[in-house]
CSV table of C-alpha atoms in Angstrom, one decimal:
chain,number,residue,atom,x,y,z
L,1,MET,CA,81.7,4.1,112.2
L,2,LYS,CA,78.2,2.8,112.7
L,3,LYS,CA,75.5,1.9,110.1
L,4,TYR,CA,71.8,2.9,110.2
L,5,GLN,CA,69.0,1.6,108.0
L,6,ALA,CA,65.7,3.2,107.1
L,7,LYS,CA,63.3,3.8,104.2
L,8,THR,CA,64.8,7.2,103.4
L,9,ILE,CA,68.0,9.0,104.0
L,10,ASP,CA,66.3,11.6,106.2
L,11,GLU,CA,64.9,8.9,108.4
L,12,ALA,CA,68.3,7.2,108.7
L,13,VAL,CA,69.9,10.5,109.6
L,14,GLU,CA,67.2,11.2,112.2
L,15,MET,CA,67.8,7.8,113.8
L,16,ALA,CA,71.5,8.5,114.0
L,17,ALA,CA,71.0,12.0,115.4
L,18,GLN,CA,68.7,10.7,118.1
L,19,GLU,CA,71.1,7.9,119.2
L,20,LEU,CA,74.0,10.3,119.2
L,21,GLY,CA,72.1,13.1,120.9
L,22,ILE,CA,72.9,15.7,118.2
L,23,LEU,CA,71.1,17.6,115.6
L,24,PRO,CA,70.4,15.9,112.2
L,25,SER,CA,72.4,18.7,110.5
L,26,ASP,CA,75.5,17.8,112.6
L,27,VAL,CA,75.5,14.1,111.4
L,28,ASN,CA,78.4,13.2,109.1
L,29,PHE,CA,77.4,10.3,107.0
L,30,ALA,CA,78.0,8.5,103.7
L,31,VAL,CA,75.3,6.6,101.9
L,32,GLN,CA,76.4,2.9,101.6
L,33,GLU,CA,73.4,1.4,99.9
L,34,GLU,CA,70.2,2.6,98.5
L,35,LYS,CA,67.5,0.2,97.3
L,36,LYS,CA,64.6,1.5,95.4
L,37,GLY,CA,61.2,0.0,94.5
L,38,LEU,CA,58.6,-1.6,96.7
L,39,PHE,CA,61.0,-2.5,99.5
L,40,LYS,CA,62.8,0.8,99.6
L,41,LYS,CA,65.8,0.8,102.0
L,42,VAL,CA,68.7,3.1,102.6
L,43,THR,CA,71.9,2.3,104.6
L,44,ILE,CA,74.1,5.1,105.8
L,45,GLU,CA,77.4,4.9,107.6
L,46,VAL,CA,77.9,7.6,110.3
L,47,TYR,CA,81.4,8.8,111.1
L,48,GLU,CA,83.1,11.5,113.1
L,49,LEU,CA,85.6,13.9,111.6
L,50,SER,CA,88.3,12.2,113.6
L,51,ASP,CA,87.6,9.1,111.5
L,52,ALA,CA,88.4,11.0,108.3
L,53,ILE,CA,91.5,12.5,109.9
L,54,GLU,CA,92.7,9.1,111.1
L,55,PHE,CA,92.1,7.6,107.7
L,56,ALA,CA,94.1,10.5,106.0
L,57,GLU,CA,97.1,10.0,108.4
L,58,GLU,CA,97.1,6.2,107.9
L,59,TYR,CA,96.8,6.6,104.1
L,60,LEU,CA,99.8,8.9,104.0
L,61,LYS,CA,101.9,6.6,106.2
L,62,ASN,CA,101.0,3.7,103.8
L,63,VAL,CA,101.9,5.7,100.7
L,64,THR,CA,105.3,6.9,102.1
L,65,ALA,CA,106.0,3.4,103.5
L,66,ALA,CA,105.4,2.0,100.0
L,67,LEU,CA,108.1,4.4,98.8
L,68,GLY,CA,110.4,3.1,101.5
L,69,ILE,CA,110.2,6.3,103.5
L,70,GLN,CA,109.2,6.4,107.2
L,71,SER,CA,107.1,9.4,108.1
L,72,GLU,CA,105.3,11.0,111.0
L,73,THR,CA,102.2,13.2,110.8
L,74,THR,CA,100.6,15.9,113.0
L,75,THR,CA,97.1,16.9,112.1
L,76,VAL,CA,95.0,19.9,113.1
L,77,LEU,CA,91.4,20.8,112.0
L,78,LYS,CA,91.2,24.6,111.4
L,79,ASP,CA,88.4,26.5,109.6
L,80,ASP,CA,87.0,23.2,108.2
L,81,ILE,CA,90.3,22.4,106.6
L,82,ILE,CA,92.3,19.3,107.6
L,83,HIS,CA,95.9,20.5,108.0
L,84,ILE,CA,98.4,17.6,107.9
L,85,SER,CA,102.0,18.3,108.7
L,86,LEU,CA,104.3,15.4,107.5
L,87,ASN,CA,107.9,14.9,108.5
L,88,SER,CA,110.3,12.2,107.3
L,89,ASP,CA,113.9,11.5,106.8
L,90,HIS,CA,113.5,12.2,103.0
L,91,ASN,CA,111.5,15.5,103.0
L,92,PRO,CA,113.1,16.8,99.7
L,93,ILE,CA,112.0,13.7,97.8
L,94,LEU,CA,108.4,14.1,99.1
L,95,ILE,CA,108.4,17.8,98.3
L,96,GLY,CA,109.8,17.4,94.8
L,97,LYS,CA,110.8,20.1,92.3
L,98,ASN,CA,108.8,23.3,93.0
L,99,GLY,CA,106.6,21.3,95.3
L,100,LYS,CA,105.1,19.2,92.5
L,101,THR,CA,105.4,15.9,94.4
L,102,LEU,CA,103.9,17.5,97.6
L,103,GLN,CA,101.0,18.8,95.5
L,104,ALA,CA,100.4,15.4,94.0
L,105,LEU,CA,100.5,13.7,97.4
L,106,ASN,CA,98.0,16.3,98.7
L,107,GLU,CA,95.6,15.6,95.8
L,108,LEU,CA,96.0,11.8,96.3
L,109,VAL,CA,95.1,12.0,100.0
L,110,ARG,CA,92.2,14.4,99.4
L,111,LEU,CA,90.8,12.1,96.7
L,112,ALA,CA,91.2,9.0,98.9
L,113,VAL,CA,89.5,10.6,101.9
L,114,SER,CA,86.7,12.0,99.8
L,115,SER,CA,86.1,8.7,98.1
L,116,LYS,CA,86.1,6.7,101.4
L,117,PHE,CA,83.7,9.1,103.2
L,118,LYS,CA,81.6,10.1,100.1
L,119,LYS,CA,82.1,13.7,101.0
L,120,ARG,CA,84.4,16.4,99.7
L,121,PHE,CA,87.1,17.3,102.2
L,122,ARG,CA,89.6,20.2,102.1
L,123,ILE,CA,93.0,18.9,103.0
L,124,LEU,CA,96.2,20.9,103.2
L,125,LEU,CA,99.4,18.8,103.3
L,126,ASP,CA,102.6,20.4,104.3
L,127,ILE,CA,106.1,18.9,104.7
L,128,ASN,CA,108.6,20.5,107.0
L,129,ASP,CA,106.8,23.9,106.7
L,130,TYR,CA,107.5,24.1,102.9
L,131,LYS,CA,104.1,25.6,102.3
L,132,ASP,CA,104.7,28.5,104.7
L,133,GLY,CA,107.9,29.5,102.8
L,134,LYS,CA,106.1,29.0,99.5
L,135,TYR,CA,103.2,31.2,100.6
L,136,SER,CA,105.6,34.0,101.5
L,137,ARG,CA,107.3,33.8,98.1
L,138,VAL,CA,103.9,33.7,96.3
L,139,ALA,CA,102.6,36.7,98.3
L,140,PHE,CA,105.8,38.7,97.7
L,141,ALA,CA,105.6,38.0,93.9
L,142,ALA,CA,101.9,38.9,93.8
L,143,ARG,CA,102.5,42.3,95.6
L,144,LYS,CA,105.4,43.0,93.2
L,145,ALA,CA,103.1,42.3,90.2
L,146,ALA,CA,100.3,44.3,91.6
L,147,LYS,CA,102.6,47.4,92.0
L,148,GLU,CA,103.6,47.0,88.4
L,149,VAL,CA,99.9,46.8,87.4
L,150,GLN,CA,99.1,50.0,89.4
L,151,LYS,CA,102.0,51.7,87.6
L,152,THR,CA,101.3,50.6,84.1
L,153,LYS,CA,97.5,50.1,84.4
L,154,MET,CA,97.9,46.9,82.3
L,155,ASP,CA,96.6,43.6,83.6
L,156,ALA,CA,99.0,40.8,84.6
L,157,THR,CA,98.5,37.1,84.7
L,158,LEU,CA,100.6,35.1,87.2
L,159,GLU,CA,101.8,31.6,86.5
L,160,PRO,CA,99.3,28.7,87.1
L,161,MET,CA,99.2,27.6,90.7
L,162,PRO,CA,97.1,25.4,93.0
L,163,ALA,CA,94.0,26.7,94.7
L,164,ASP,CA,95.7,27.2,98.1
L,165,GLU,CA,98.4,29.4,96.5
L,166,ARG,CA,95.7,31.4,94.5
L,167,ARG,CA,93.9,32.0,97.7
L,168,VAL,CA,97.2,33.5,99.2
L,169,VAL,CA,97.4,35.9,96.2
L,170,HIS,CA,93.7,37.0,96.5
L,171,ASN,CA,94.2,37.6,100.2
L,172,ALA,CA,97.6,39.4,99.8
L,173,LEU,CA,96.1,41.8,97.2
L,174,ALA,CA,92.6,42.3,98.8
L,175,ASN,CA,93.4,45.8,100.2
L,176,PHE,CA,95.5,47.1,97.2
L,177,SER,CA,93.9,50.2,95.7
L,178,HIS,CA,92.8,50.0,92.1
L,179,ILE,CA,93.6,46.3,92.0
L,180,LYS,CA,91.1,43.4,91.5
L,181,THR,CA,92.1,39.7,91.3
L,182,GLU,CA,90.2,36.8,89.7
L,183,SER,CA,91.1,33.2,88.9
L,184,ALA,CA,91.0,32.2,85.2
L,185,GLY,CA,91.6,29.0,83.3
L,186,GLU,CA,90.8,25.4,83.9
L,187,GLY,CA,92.4,22.6,86.0
L,188,HIS,CA,96.2,22.8,86.3
L,189,HIS,CA,96.2,25.8,84.1
L,190,ARG,CA,94.2,28.0,86.5
L,191,ALA,CA,96.0,31.2,87.3
L,192,VAL,CA,95.3,34.6,89.0
L,193,VAL,CA,94.7,37.6,86.8
L,194,ILE,CA,95.6,40.9,88.5
L,195,LYS,CA,93.5,43.7,86.9
L,196,TYR,CA,93.6,47.5,87.2
L,197,VAL,CA,90.3,49.1,88.1
L,198,ASP,CA,89.6,52.9,88.3
């Protein structure tokens, strides 16, 4: 990561873009320091996405090591989402009951990376393909509930779930006739409502 100083953020980004030979809109940066007043000065730190990925992997390894668990990670960037696959000799412990520990680890890594790089990142952590199986079960339950809503014409609210699982429900029911889905609630109580529409 390299730092650039200028009077404004735009000037600092322009300097970085010229040096890197890319468009200013393609520069990934975090504002490190911003002094106002007569001697206005801005310092930005420019990074590549690989820096954020490397930080996320290292952070996860440190967290699992602190728990006394050795782990390995494989990371792929797909559709602006950092997909991290973690494997260890204690996968069930890291997944937790109903995936709650996995969900907490995912949130912890996302917050650490976002805090370090001063930018919101979408990170999806999976352990031993647990999420794939979970997504299949969530989609199956959503389709079953949607068929019931079609039959009874009464709305149904699924149990609260994280954003990635809600997205699975919305996608699974996107082509169902007379069915509309929307998320309702706040924070950890956010759930998908399956509605009947004429």
